[in-house]
Amino acid sequence: MPTTPTAPARTTLGTTGPETSALGLGLMGMSDLYGPADEAESIATIHAALDAGVTLMDTGDFYGMGHNELLLHEALRGRDRETVQISVKFGAQRGPDNGWLGYDASPAATKSALAYTLRRLRTDHVDVYRPARLDPDVPIEETVGAIAELVKAGYVRHIGLSEVGAETLRRAAAVHPISDLQIEYSLLSRSLEAEVLPVARELGIGITAYGVLSRGLLSGHWNADREIGASDFRGHSPRFQGENLTRNLALVEALRSVAEAKGATVAQAAIAWVASRGADVVPLVGARRRDRLAEALGSLDVHLTAADLAAVEAAVPEGSAAGDRYAAAQMAMLDSER
């Protein structure tokens, strides 16, 4: 494989979204939910991604209660804002103890959240703005309608959604064009393929795929003896528990054999598989360090043939993951899984 990875191709999120890199960087782990992170290394990783041609930066106002947006602002100092596409999720409510208090995607909360986001990012607009989950108490038409008003005012360029089902996609798109749906998509998480993905394609809505390495399970770097810190949500994730973990790591070892035959790492093969799902699918990699980013960028040089794809899917068959992707309470919040 080349020592210098290929730069990501350019693509458009859906038929109406912004032009962006065909690989994005998810920033959540730099502030929250995966245990402690090194802020200087996080900023250096964002710089390395930008220098490599990765221009899609995905954040959320509740990642570290604003810390992630402040971190991104710091990383973008001296950069041309118009060359970066910032995607922001909102709606999750948290207390001072970091606890989760539910969701609020009401029109007033939507507009208020954006005001704080713009201040933290020190920017006059967000490229894609999206509710993190469907608010069960607020019709999606009201949430999208509020963002549409922000689009008209120039504060938001495009509207996205996250983890919603096919019916919600249709209802939202009837109010305003939707650029993309952010949803978990990996060899271990393929439930969107049955209904959500076909409807998204029918409506011209792109897919920004997060969790492409299944929270690290498919990274090739996880092992059964790894200790999970108290602030790492994987300690409560069913796929990382007991026999589930043993079974899932066996799938990883099967994938490793296929990847090594291609001269690739497990992570690179897993990311390349997601990228192979279609030109409308943009993988988001959650690298927190430059070495992990470099490995992820190496996936751009992994070209999976039909035979390779068959071998990958034989190693990790559809539906073979042991355990749900979230604990039961979080699964219940996913409109995409209903």
Short mmCIF file of N, CA and C in Angstrom, two decimals, residues 81 86 88 90 110-111 114-115 117-118 124-130 146-160 176 179:
data_model
loop_
_atom_site.label_atom_id
_atom_site.label_comp_id
_atom_site.label_asym_id
_atom_site.label_seq_id
_atom_site.Cartn_x
_atom_site.Cartn_y
_atom_site.Cartn_z
N ARG A 81 -12.81 29.17 6.77
CA ARG A 81 -14.08 28.57 7.21
C ARG A 81 -14.88 27.99 6.05
N ILE A 86 -19.22 21.95 8.58
CA ILE A 86 -19.47 21.61 9.97
C ILE A 86 -20.90 21.08 10.11
N VAL A 88 -23.63 19.67 12.84
CA VAL A 88 -23.90 19.76 14.28
C VAL A 88 -25.21 19.06 14.63
N PHE A 90 -28.08 18.43 17.73
CA PHE A 90 -28.59 19.12 18.91
C PHE A 90 -29.77 18.34 19.47
N THR A 110 -34.72 24.45 19.49
CA THR A 110 -33.89 24.31 18.29
C THR A 110 -33.15 25.61 17.99
N LYS A 111 -33.88 26.71 18.01
CA LYS A 111 -33.27 28.00 17.69
C LYS A 111 -32.32 28.47 18.79
N LEU A 114 -29.02 26.55 18.55
CA LEU A 114 -28.16 27.03 17.47
C LEU A 114 -27.45 28.32 17.87
N ALA A 115 -28.12 29.19 18.59
CA ALA A 115 -27.50 30.45 19.01
C ALA A 115 -26.24 30.18 19.82
N THR A 117 -24.50 27.34 19.79
CA THR A 117 -23.55 26.67 18.91
C THR A 117 -22.75 27.67 18.09
N LEU A 118 -23.43 28.63 17.49
CA LEU A 118 -22.74 29.64 16.68
C LEU A 118 -21.74 30.43 17.51
N ASP A 124 -20.74 32.21 11.66
CA ASP A 124 -22.05 32.80 11.41
C ASP A 124 -23.03 31.81 10.81
N HIS A 125 -22.58 30.58 10.57
CA HIS A 125 -23.49 29.58 10.03
C HIS A 125 -22.98 28.17 10.32
N VAL A 126 -23.91 27.23 10.30
CA VAL A 126 -23.59 25.81 10.38
C VAL A 126 -23.97 25.20 9.04
N ASP A 127 -23.13 24.31 8.52
CA ASP A 127 -23.38 23.75 7.19
C ASP A 127 -24.52 22.74 7.19
N VAL A 128 -24.57 21.88 8.21
CA VAL A 128 -25.67 20.93 8.36
C VAL A 128 -26.09 20.92 9.82
N TYR A 129 -27.37 21.11 10.06
CA TYR A 129 -27.90 21.14 11.43
C TYR A 129 -28.95 20.06 11.54
N ARG A 130 -28.90 19.26 12.63
CA ARG A 130 -29.79 18.10 12.72
C ARG A 130 -30.13 17.77 14.16
N ALA A 146 -38.70 24.63 11.99
CA ALA A 146 -37.88 25.61 12.71
C ALA A 146 -36.50 25.75 12.09
N ILE A 147 -35.90 24.61 11.72
CA ILE A 147 -34.58 24.69 11.07
C ILE A 147 -34.71 25.36 9.71
N ALA A 148 -35.81 25.11 9.01
CA ALA A 148 -36.03 25.75 7.71
C ALA A 148 -36.05 27.28 7.86
N GLU A 149 -36.61 27.77 8.96
CA GLU A 149 -36.58 29.21 9.21
C GLU A 149 -35.15 29.70 9.43
N LEU A 150 -34.33 28.87 10.07
CA LEU A 150 -32.92 29.22 10.27
C LEU A 150 -32.15 29.19 8.95
N VAL A 151 -32.54 28.28 8.05
CA VAL A 151 -31.95 28.25 6.71
C VAL A 151 -32.28 29.55 5.97
N LYS A 152 -33.54 29.93 6.02
CA LYS A 152 -33.98 31.15 5.34
C LYS A 152 -33.26 32.38 5.88
N ALA A 153 -32.96 32.38 7.17
CA ALA A 153 -32.27 33.50 7.80
C ALA A 153 -30.76 33.47 7.57
N GLY A 154 -30.24 32.35 7.02
CA GLY A 154 -28.81 32.26 6.71
C GLY A 154 -27.94 31.66 7.79
N TYR A 155 -28.55 31.23 8.90
CA TYR A 155 -27.76 30.66 9.99
C TYR A 155 -27.40 29.19 9.76
N VAL A 156 -28.18 28.53 8.94
CA VAL A 156 -27.98 27.11 8.61
C VAL A 156 -28.01 26.98 7.10
N ARG A 157 -27.12 26.15 6.55
CA ARG A 157 -27.09 25.94 5.10
C ARG A 157 -27.95 24.76 4.67
N HIS A 158 -27.93 23.67 5.45
CA HIS A 158 -28.64 22.46 5.06
C HIS A 158 -29.21 21.77 6.29
N ILE A 159 -30.28 21.00 6.08
CA ILE A 159 -30.94 20.28 7.17
C ILE A 159 -30.63 18.79 7.06
N GLY A 160 -30.19 18.22 8.17
CA GLY A 160 -29.95 16.78 8.24
C GLY A 160 -30.80 16.15 9.32
N HIS A 176 -39.09 20.24 4.00
CA HIS A 176 -37.90 20.92 3.48
C HIS A 176 -36.93 19.84 2.99
N SER A 179 -30.62 16.97 3.50
CA SER A 179 -29.36 16.65 2.83
C SER A 179 -28.91 15.23 3.10
#
